XYZ file of C-alpha atoms in Angstrom:
77
model
C 75.136 100.268 112.397
C 74.473 103.631 112.559
C 75.240 105.627 109.029
C 78.807 106.477 110.487
C 80.028 103.223 110.625
C 77.486 102.572 107.071
C 79.605 105.719 105.810
C 83.277 104.111 106.322
C 82.396 100.282 105.726
C 81.749 102.349 101.266
C 85.124 104.065 102.191
C 87.198 101.350 102.714
C 84.975 99.075 100.632
C 87.010 102.143 97.866
C 90.030 101.801 99.391
C 90.065 98.043 98.807
C 89.186 98.350 95.315
C 91.585 101.148 94.307
C 94.142 98.975 95.908
C 92.785 95.374 93.642
C 92.522 98.331 90.761
C 96.422 99.466 91.585
C 98.009 95.222 91.944
C 95.880 94.545 88.557
C 98.276 97.121 86.314
C 101.018 95.366 87.674
C 102.835 98.225 88.435
C 102.711 99.530 92.936
C 102.208 102.820 93.661
C 105.398 104.554 94.737
C 105.315 106.417 97.279
C 106.734 109.489 96.728
C 107.065 112.774 94.648
C 107.484 112.309 90.599
C 111.594 113.137 91.384
C 111.633 110.411 94.049
C 110.424 107.851 91.723
C 112.835 109.006 88.875
C 115.216 108.736 91.171
C 114.568 105.994 92.270
C 113.891 103.850 88.699
C 117.537 105.610 87.959
C 118.956 103.832 91.382
C 117.289 100.371 90.923
C 117.897 100.018 86.891
C 121.223 100.944 87.479
C 121.785 98.567 90.686
C 119.833 96.047 88.710
C 122.259 96.393 85.362
C 124.740 95.757 88.101
C 123.594 92.239 88.904
C 125.646 88.766 87.991
C 123.738 85.514 86.384
C 122.992 84.476 89.778
C 121.630 87.126 91.277
C 119.388 87.808 87.888
C 118.299 83.412 88.155
C 117.716 84.424 91.956
C 115.175 87.027 91.062
C 113.891 84.370 87.963
C 115.150 87.801 85.352
C 117.587 86.633 82.034
C 120.510 88.894 81.504
C 118.608 90.247 78.527
C 115.827 90.766 80.656
C 117.572 92.568 83.086
C 119.082 94.009 79.985
C 116.045 95.380 78.815
C 114.873 97.197 81.838
C 117.365 98.293 83.433
C 118.520 100.158 79.549
C 114.900 101.887 79.963
C 115.542 105.926 80.843
C 114.272 107.540 83.875
C 111.459 108.705 82.864
C 110.083 105.372 81.084
C 107.865 102.880 83.612
């Protein structure tokens, strides 16, 4: 290996560490800028409130959990 390969391996290790840390915290990185993330939260939380009990059971949530998440303001994670 030459010096350039060592640098690439080091950089890749740092990227993998960041991905691992993101997964451990439980909040996946969201693409886009702050406003697109706000809109995504707003729309997904509204969709969550619209699901019926069968659909909630499919994704492993109770009605109470869905209401708790769906009623959060869009700026809260």
